[in-house]
Structure formats: structure tokens, C-alpha cells
Amino acid sequence: MNVGNRIRQARVSAGMSVQNVSATVGVSRNAVYKWERGEDVPRQSIIIKLARLFDVDTDFFFREVYVTMCTPAYRRKASLAKKAQDCVEARIALELEKQLFVDSLFPEREFPQFSAGSYWVWSLSDVETAADQLRTSWGLGLDPIGSVISAVEEHGVRVVMIDGVEGFDGFSCFANESIPVIAIPAGMPGDRQRFTLAHELGHMVLGTAPEVDEEKAAHRFAGAFLAPRKAVVSELGPRRSRLDIDELAILKRSYGMSMQAWARRAFDLGIIQREAYKSLFRTFSARGWRREEPGPAVPEERPTRTQLLARQAVAEGLLTPVAADRLLGRVLPSIPEVAEDELAAQAAQAAAWYRSDPDTDDWI
């Protein structure tokens, strides 16, 4: 039975310690450890308390775990505490399970597979070529990308948005060793969000020589993916003595890339020299624009692929509207409002169902 794995997954996703769970549920820490190690199974009344604590249905604890985590896309330096990193990975797993389940409702469909390839770079200038080649293979041309999330989803990358993890700014990995996932914080300004998505995509597709800094390569890739070299030269010209703040604001709106990133692109491509670049950033700093740039904000993007498929499943009678809403996070289970005897019945029914057919994946 899978109960122990599910308890740990829910606990870690919620950012709770074993002590938090034991104190809230009213059991010893050792009992929680035993559950998570599979040495014991909580009784039905405890399952009900755990469901309330983690805001899930009782049958959550009896579902098979389909996603194992998670091979990072690159050798990330520790930027998050281990507890926060574990929380992010657990939330990725839970969200990805939903996406895979919705896909499974349409067995006859062929969904896009990740086919970006791998681009080996020996210098930062090689990154420009890699970004151009990927845009070409994905048919993106030189025009601004309307939605970066849609572009990567259409080519097999799963996008997960995560809320409430302090210090989290983006993560890329391969779940189950083969499924590409980019996780980003919810609520980011659109220009920063788009750059983060492209940055993490860079980590997925670039192979770097030992002398090339992986972070700098991914940063360069993000700029080149959002604003290709030919497009930048066309917009700015091949050589400039300085750039105007207003033209950067116009380009930000057109390409969904920050004014600061545009200044960096111009410098990286040799359109402006170091002193002009430094002068721009002195202006940004003096006016407080390093943190919040002037003018209208670039809208935040949201993943739509799974939402669309879930609604199609409702239309085809494969999901109920309530199940689809809960799957998409629109309606959370109101666990405290359900009667004790009803919850106990749900737990008993789920346990019996799991024992009778542990291999089924029909869990919504």
C-alpha cells in the first residue's frame, strides 16, 4: 500500500516537519516516521485528520505514486534550503501527476514530445547559435514570442507554477528521468517570468564545456531565445553610442523582455560598449528601476494546456465538472465541513478500492 509515500509527499509539499504533523494530529513523531517508512498504517480517524491538515481528499492517500523526482537539469548551486527544495519537488510531482492523468484520458491522442536536442557550447558566443537553432527547429522565426509558456508546452515541456516558497526563483528537472519540467513562482512580473522560463530552458538544452559557467550560459541563452541576434540588430542597429530609455520601453512591450535585459543584449552583441552599458545601469539604479521598471507591466502568463484538456474531458463525459474544477485547483475540498461519518466512509471505501485494484490509474 502506498499510504506512507503519500503522507510524506503531502507533508513535504505543505512545508511541514514531522513535528508539525505529530503535534497537529495528536500522535508521536515516531508514529509519523513509521507511517512514512511503510512500517505502519494510520487508522481511519487519523486519515481524516491528515486529509484536513493537508487539505486533500481522503482517497489521496490510497492513490498510486506515478511521479518520482527529479533529476535537476544542471548542477545547481544550493540557493534554497533543503526543506524548501524538497517542498518544490513534491509540489512539482503532485502537479505533474494531474497533468499526466488528464493526458491519460485521451489515449488515442499523440501529445508533443520534447525534441529540443542538446547544444554543446564552448563559449558564450556559441550560445547565440544554439538559441537560433532551437528557434528554427521550433518554427519560431525571428518575431517576438507571444507566449513563452505556450511555446515550451507545445514542444513537450511541462510547466508548473508554485506559490508560497520563499526564495524560490525557478527550477528545471527531468521527472521520471525523461519528462522535462520547468517550475516557476506564481505572481512574477511577466518579463521576469518569461526570462526565467527561457533561462531554465537553456539549462535543459545546453551542454557546457568545463570552462563555461552554466549560469552565465543559461542567462545568455534566455536573452538570445527571447530576442534573437538578427532581430536585435534590426531593432537597434549594428552600432550605437548610447540607448534611449524610451526605446527600451517600447522594445520591452514588443518582446516581453525587460529594459535591463535589452541593455544587456545590446552589450553582449557589441552594439554598445561597456561605458554606455554601465551608464544605463547607473540610470536604472539612481531612479530605482533595477527592482521595478517604469511603464506598464508585462502581463503574467499562465499554463493553459491541462486546463484545455480537462475541459475537453468534461465535454466528452470523461470527467465531471466538479472533478475538473478540483483537478485545476479552482475548488478546494472543504474537508472541515464534511461530516465525520461521511469522511470515515470515504476513507473505508478508498482503502477497499485500493486493495481490490491497486494497479488502476483511474483515481479521479
Coordinates of C-alpha atoms in Angstrom, one line a residue:
M1 CA 0.0 0.0 0.0
N2 CA 1.2 3.5 -0.9
V3 CA -0.1 5.4 2.1
G4 CA 3.2 6.2 3.7
N5 CA 4.7 7.7 0.5
R6 CA 1.5 9.8 0.1
I7 CA 1.7 11.1 3.7
R8 CA 5.3 12.1 3.2
Q9 CA 4.6 13.7 -0.2
A10 CA 1.7 15.8 1.3
R11 CA 3.7 16.8 4.3
V12 CA 6.8 17.9 2.3
S13 CA 4.6 19.7 -0.2
A14 CA 3.0 21.6 2.6
G15 CA 6.4 22.5 4.0
M16 CA 5.7 20.8 7.3
S17 CA 8.0 18.9 9.6
V18 CA 7.2 15.6 11.2
Q19 CA 6.9 17.5 14.5
N20 CA 4.3 19.8 12.9
V21 CA 2.2 16.8 11.8
S22 CA 2.5 14.9 15.1
A23 CA 1.5 17.9 17.1
T24 CA -1.4 18.8 14.9
V25 CA -2.8 15.3 14.5
G26 CA -2.1 14.3 18.1
V27 CA 0.3 11.4 17.7
S28 CA 4.0 10.8 18.4
R29 CA 6.7 11.7 15.9
N30 CA 7.7 8.1 15.9
A31 CA 4.2 7.2 14.6
V32 CA 4.6 9.6 11.7
Y33 CA 8.0 8.2 10.9
K34 CA 6.6 4.7 10.9
W35 CA 3.8 5.7 8.5
E36 CA 6.1 7.3 6.1
R37 CA 8.5 4.3 6.2
G38 CA 5.6 2.0 5.5
E39 CA 6.0 0.2 8.8
D40 CA 2.5 1.1 10.0
V41 CA -0.7 2.5 8.5
P42 CA -2.8 5.2 10.3
R43 CA -6.3 4.2 11.3
Q44 CA -9.3 5.8 9.5
S45 CA -9.8 8.6 12.1
I46 CA -6.2 9.7 11.6
I47 CA -6.5 9.6 7.8
I48 CA -9.4 12.0 8.2
K49 CA -7.3 14.4 10.3
L50 CA -4.4 14.2 7.8
A51 CA -6.8 15.0 5.0
R52 CA -8.0 18.1 6.9
L53 CA -4.4 19.1 7.7
F54 CA -3.2 18.8 4.1
D55 CA -6.5 19.9 2.5
V56 CA -6.8 16.8 0.3
D57 CA -9.4 14.2 -0.1
T58 CA -9.1 11.0 1.9
D59 CA -8.6 8.9 -1.2
F60 CA -5.4 10.9 -2.0
F61 CA -3.5 8.6 0.4
F62 CA -4.5 5.5 -1.4
R63 CA -3.5 6.6 -5.0
E64 CA -0.5 5.2 -6.7
V65 CA 2.5 7.5 -6.9
Y66 CA 3.3 7.9 -10.6
V67 CA 6.0 10.6 -10.5
T68 CA 9.4 10.1 -8.9
M69 CA 11.6 13.1 -8.5
C70 CA 13.6 14.5 -10.0
T71 CA 16.9 14.9 -11.9
P72 CA 17.9 18.6 -12.0
A73 CA 18.6 19.9 -15.4
Y74 CA 22.0 21.2 -14.3
R75 CA 24.4 21.3 -11.4
R76 CA 22.6 24.0 -9.4
K77 CA 24.4 25.6 -6.6
A78 CA 22.4 25.5 -3.4
S79 CA 20.1 28.5 -3.5
L80 CA 17.3 27.1 -1.4
A81 CA 17.3 25.4 1.9
K82 CA 16.8 21.7 1.6
K83 CA 13.4 21.8 3.2
A84 CA 12.3 24.4 0.6
Q85 CA 13.9 22.5 -2.3
D86 CA 12.1 19.3 -1.1
C87 CA 8.8 21.3 -1.0
V88 CA 9.3 22.5 -4.5
E89 CA 10.0 19.0 -5.8
A90 CA 7.0 17.5 -4.0
R91 CA 4.7 20.1 -5.5
I92 CA 6.1 19.5 -8.9
A93 CA 5.3 15.8 -8.5
L94 CA 1.7 16.5 -7.4
E95 CA 1.0 18.9 -10.2
L96 CA 2.7 16.7 -12.8
E97 CA 0.6 13.7 -11.7
K98 CA -2.5 15.8 -12.5
Q99 CA -1.2 16.6 -15.9
L100 CA -0.3 13.0 -16.7
F101 CA -3.7 11.8 -15.5
V102 CA -5.5 14.3 -17.8
D103 CA -3.3 13.1 -20.7
S104 CA -4.3 9.5 -19.9
L105 CA -7.9 10.3 -20.6
F106 CA -7.1 10.7 -24.3
P107 CA -5.1 7.5 -25.1
E108 CA -5.7 8.0 -28.8
R109 CA -4.0 11.4 -29.0
E110 CA -0.4 12.0 -29.8
F111 CA 0.9 14.6 -27.4
P112 CA 4.1 16.7 -28.2
Q113 CA 7.3 15.1 -27.2
F114 CA 10.3 17.1 -26.0
S115 CA 12.7 17.2 -29.0
A116 CA 14.9 20.2 -28.4
G117 CA 18.1 18.2 -28.7
S118 CA 21.3 19.2 -27.0
Y119 CA 23.6 22.0 -28.0
W120 CA 27.2 21.8 -26.8
V121 CA 28.8 25.2 -26.2
W122 CA 32.5 26.0 -25.8
S123 CA 32.0 29.8 -25.3
L124 CA 29.2 32.2 -24.6
S125 CA 29.1 33.2 -28.2
D126 CA 28.2 29.6 -29.1
V127 CA 25.1 30.1 -27.0
E128 CA 23.7 32.6 -29.6
T129 CA 23.9 29.9 -32.3
A130 CA 22.2 27.3 -30.0
A131 CA 19.3 29.7 -29.4
D132 CA 19.0 30.4 -33.1
Q133 CA 19.0 26.7 -33.9
L134 CA 16.3 25.9 -31.3
R135 CA 14.1 28.8 -32.5
T136 CA 14.5 27.5 -36.1
S137 CA 13.7 23.9 -35.1
W138 CA 10.6 25.0 -33.2
G139 CA 9.5 27.2 -36.1
L140 CA 9.6 30.5 -34.1
G141 CA 11.4 32.6 -36.7
L142 CA 12.7 36.0 -35.5
D143 CA 9.4 37.5 -34.3
P144 CA 8.7 38.1 -30.6
I145 CA 7.3 35.1 -28.9
G146 CA 3.6 35.8 -27.9
S147 CA 3.6 33.3 -25.0
V148 CA 6.7 31.6 -23.8
I149 CA 4.7 29.1 -21.7
S150 CA 2.7 28.1 -24.8
A151 CA 5.9 27.8 -26.9
V152 CA 7.5 25.4 -24.5
E153 CA 4.3 23.5 -23.7
E154 CA 3.7 22.9 -27.4
H155 CA 7.1 21.3 -27.6
G156 CA 6.7 18.8 -24.7
V157 CA 7.9 20.8 -21.7
R158 CA 5.6 20.7 -18.6
V159 CA 5.2 24.0 -16.8
V160 CA 4.4 24.1 -13.1
M161 CA 3.6 27.3 -11.2
I162 CA 4.4 27.2 -7.5
D163 CA 3.2 29.7 -4.8
G164 CA 4.4 30.4 -1.3
V165 CA 8.0 29.1 -1.3
E166 CA 10.3 31.9 -0.1
G167 CA 13.5 32.3 -2.1
F168 CA 12.3 30.1 -5.0
D169 CA 13.0 31.7 -8.4
G170 CA 12.9 28.8 -10.8
F171 CA 13.8 25.2 -11.3
S172 CA 14.2 22.8 -14.2
C173 CA 14.4 19.0 -14.0
F174 CA 13.6 15.7 -15.7
A175 CA 10.9 13.8 -13.8
N176 CA 11.0 10.1 -14.1
E177 CA 14.3 10.6 -15.9
S178 CA 12.5 11.7 -19.1
I179 CA 9.8 14.3 -18.6
P180 CA 11.1 17.8 -18.9
V181 CA 9.6 20.2 -16.3
I182 CA 10.1 23.9 -15.7
A183 CA 8.8 25.2 -12.4
I184 CA 8.4 28.9 -11.8
P185 CA 7.0 31.0 -9.0
A186 CA 3.4 32.3 -9.3
G187 CA 2.9 36.0 -9.3
M188 CA 6.1 37.0 -11.1
P189 CA 6.1 40.1 -13.4
G190 CA 5.6 38.9 -16.9
D191 CA 9.0 40.0 -18.2
R192 CA 10.9 38.3 -15.4
Q193 CA 8.7 35.2 -15.8
R194 CA 9.4 34.9 -19.5
F195 CA 13.2 35.3 -18.9
T196 CA 13.1 32.7 -16.1
L197 CA 11.4 30.2 -18.4
A198 CA 13.9 30.8 -21.2
H199 CA 16.8 30.6 -18.7
E200 CA 15.6 27.2 -17.4
L201 CA 15.0 26.0 -20.9
G202 CA 18.7 26.9 -21.5
H203 CA 19.7 24.7 -18.7
M204 CA 17.8 21.8 -20.3
V205 CA 19.2 22.1 -23.8
L206 CA 22.8 23.4 -23.3
G207 CA 25.8 21.2 -22.7
T208 CA 28.6 23.4 -21.5
A209 CA 32.4 22.9 -21.7
P210 CA 34.2 22.9 -18.3
E211 CA 35.4 26.4 -18.8
V212 CA 31.9 27.8 -19.5
D213 CA 29.8 29.0 -16.5
E214 CA 26.5 27.2 -16.7
E215 CA 24.5 30.1 -15.1
K216 CA 26.0 32.7 -17.5
A217 CA 25.4 30.4 -20.4
A218 CA 21.7 30.0 -19.5
H219 CA 21.4 33.7 -18.9
R220 CA 22.8 34.4 -22.4
F221 CA 20.5 31.8 -23.9
A222 CA 17.4 33.4 -22.3
G223 CA 18.2 36.7 -23.9
A224 CA 19.0 35.1 -27.3
F225 CA 15.9 33.0 -27.2
L226 CA 13.6 35.9 -26.4
A227 CA 15.4 38.4 -28.7
P228 CA 17.5 36.7 -31.4
R229 CA 20.7 38.4 -32.6
K230 CA 19.3 39.3 -36.0
A231 CA 16.2 40.8 -34.5
V232 CA 18.2 42.9 -32.0
V233 CA 20.4 44.3 -34.7
S234 CA 17.4 45.0 -36.8
E235 CA 15.7 46.9 -34.0
L236 CA 18.8 48.8 -32.6
G237 CA 21.2 48.9 -35.5
P238 CA 24.7 47.3 -35.6
R239 CA 26.5 50.1 -33.6
R240 CA 25.2 52.7 -31.2
S241 CA 26.9 55.2 -28.9
R242 CA 24.0 55.1 -26.4
L243 CA 20.5 53.8 -26.0
D244 CA 17.4 55.8 -25.1
I245 CA 15.2 54.8 -22.1
D246 CA 12.1 55.3 -24.2
E247 CA 13.2 53.0 -27.0
L248 CA 14.0 50.3 -24.4
A249 CA 10.5 50.7 -23.0
I250 CA 9.0 50.2 -26.5
L251 CA 11.1 47.1 -27.1
K252 CA 10.1 45.7 -23.7
R253 CA 6.4 45.9 -24.6
S254 CA 7.1 44.3 -28.0
Y255 CA 9.2 41.4 -26.9
G256 CA 8.1 41.0 -23.3
M257 CA 11.7 41.3 -22.1
S258 CA 12.9 43.8 -19.6
M259 CA 14.6 47.1 -20.4
Q260 CA 17.6 45.8 -18.4
A261 CA 17.7 42.6 -20.4
W262 CA 17.6 44.6 -23.6
A263 CA 20.5 46.7 -22.4
R264 CA 22.5 43.6 -21.7
R265 CA 21.6 42.1 -25.1
A266 CA 23.0 45.3 -26.8
F267 CA 26.2 45.0 -24.8
D268 CA 26.6 41.2 -25.4
L269 CA 26.3 41.7 -29.1
G270 CA 28.7 44.6 -29.2
I271 CA 26.1 47.2 -30.3
I272 CA 27.0 49.4 -27.3
Q273 CA 30.3 49.5 -25.5
R274 CA 30.9 48.9 -21.8
E275 CA 30.8 52.6 -20.7
A276 CA 27.4 53.1 -22.4
Y277 CA 26.1 49.9 -20.8
K278 CA 27.3 51.0 -17.3
S279 CA 25.8 54.4 -17.8
L280 CA 22.4 52.9 -18.5
F281 CA 22.6 50.8 -15.3
R282 CA 23.7 53.9 -13.3
T283 CA 20.5 55.5 -14.5
F284 CA 18.4 52.4 -13.6
S285 CA 19.9 52.3 -10.1
A286 CA 19.6 56.1 -9.5
R287 CA 15.9 56.0 -10.4
G288 CA 15.0 52.8 -8.5
W289 CA 14.3 50.9 -11.8
R290 CA 16.5 47.9 -11.0
R291 CA 13.7 46.5 -9.0
E292 CA 10.7 47.9 -10.7
E293 CA 10.9 49.4 -14.2
P294 CA 8.7 52.3 -15.4
G295 CA 5.7 51.9 -17.6
P296 CA 3.1 49.2 -18.0
A297 CA 4.0 45.8 -16.6
V298 CA 4.3 42.8 -18.9
P299 CA 1.3 40.5 -18.1
E300 CA 2.0 37.3 -16.3
E301 CA 1.5 34.1 -18.4
R302 CA -0.4 31.0 -17.2
P303 CA -0.2 27.4 -18.4
T304 CA -3.3 26.5 -20.4
R305 CA -2.6 23.1 -21.8
T306 CA -4.0 20.9 -19.0
Q307 CA -6.9 23.3 -18.4
L308 CA -7.9 23.0 -22.0
L309 CA -7.7 19.2 -21.9
A310 CA -9.6 19.0 -18.7
R311 CA -12.5 21.0 -20.2
Q312 CA -12.4 18.7 -23.2
A313 CA -12.6 15.8 -20.9
V314 CA -15.7 17.3 -19.3
A315 CA -17.3 17.9 -22.7
E316 CA -16.6 14.2 -23.6
G317 CA -18.0 12.9 -20.3
L318 CA -14.6 11.7 -19.2
L319 CA -14.6 14.0 -16.1
T320 CA -17.3 15.5 -14.1
P321 CA -17.3 19.3 -13.8
V322 CA -16.6 19.1 -10.1
A323 CA -13.7 16.7 -10.6
A324 CA -12.3 19.0 -13.3
D325 CA -12.5 22.1 -11.0
R326 CA -10.8 20.3 -8.2
L327 CA -8.1 19.0 -10.5
L328 CA -7.4 22.5 -11.8
G329 CA -7.4 23.9 -8.3
R330 CA -10.5 26.1 -8.7
V331 CA -12.4 24.5 -5.9
L332 CA -10.6 23.1 -2.9
P333 CA -12.1 20.2 -1.0
S334 CA -14.0 21.6 2.0
I335 CA -12.7 18.9 4.4
P336 CA -13.7 20.6 7.7
E337 CA -17.3 21.0 6.5
V338 CA -17.9 17.3 5.7
A339 CA -19.4 15.2 8.4
E340 CA -17.1 12.8 10.3
D341 CA -19.1 9.7 9.3
E342 CA -19.0 10.7 5.6
L343 CA -15.3 11.1 5.8
A344 CA -14.9 7.8 7.5
A345 CA -17.0 6.2 4.8
Q346 CA -14.8 7.8 2.1
A347 CA -11.6 6.5 3.8
A348 CA -13.0 3.0 4.1
Q349 CA -14.3 3.0 0.5
A350 CA -10.9 4.2 -0.8
A351 CA -9.0 1.7 1.2
A352 CA -11.2 -1.2 0.0
W353 CA -11.0 0.1 -3.6
Y354 CA -7.2 0.2 -3.4
R355 CA -6.9 -3.2 -2.0
S356 CA -9.1 -4.7 -4.7
D357 CA -7.4 -3.0 -7.7
P358 CA -4.1 -1.5 -6.7
D359 CA -2.9 -1.1 -10.3
T360 CA -5.6 1.1 -11.6
D361 CA -4.9 4.7 -12.6
D362 CA -8.5 5.8 -12.6
W363 CA -8.3 7.9 -9.5
I364 CA -10.4 11.0 -10.2

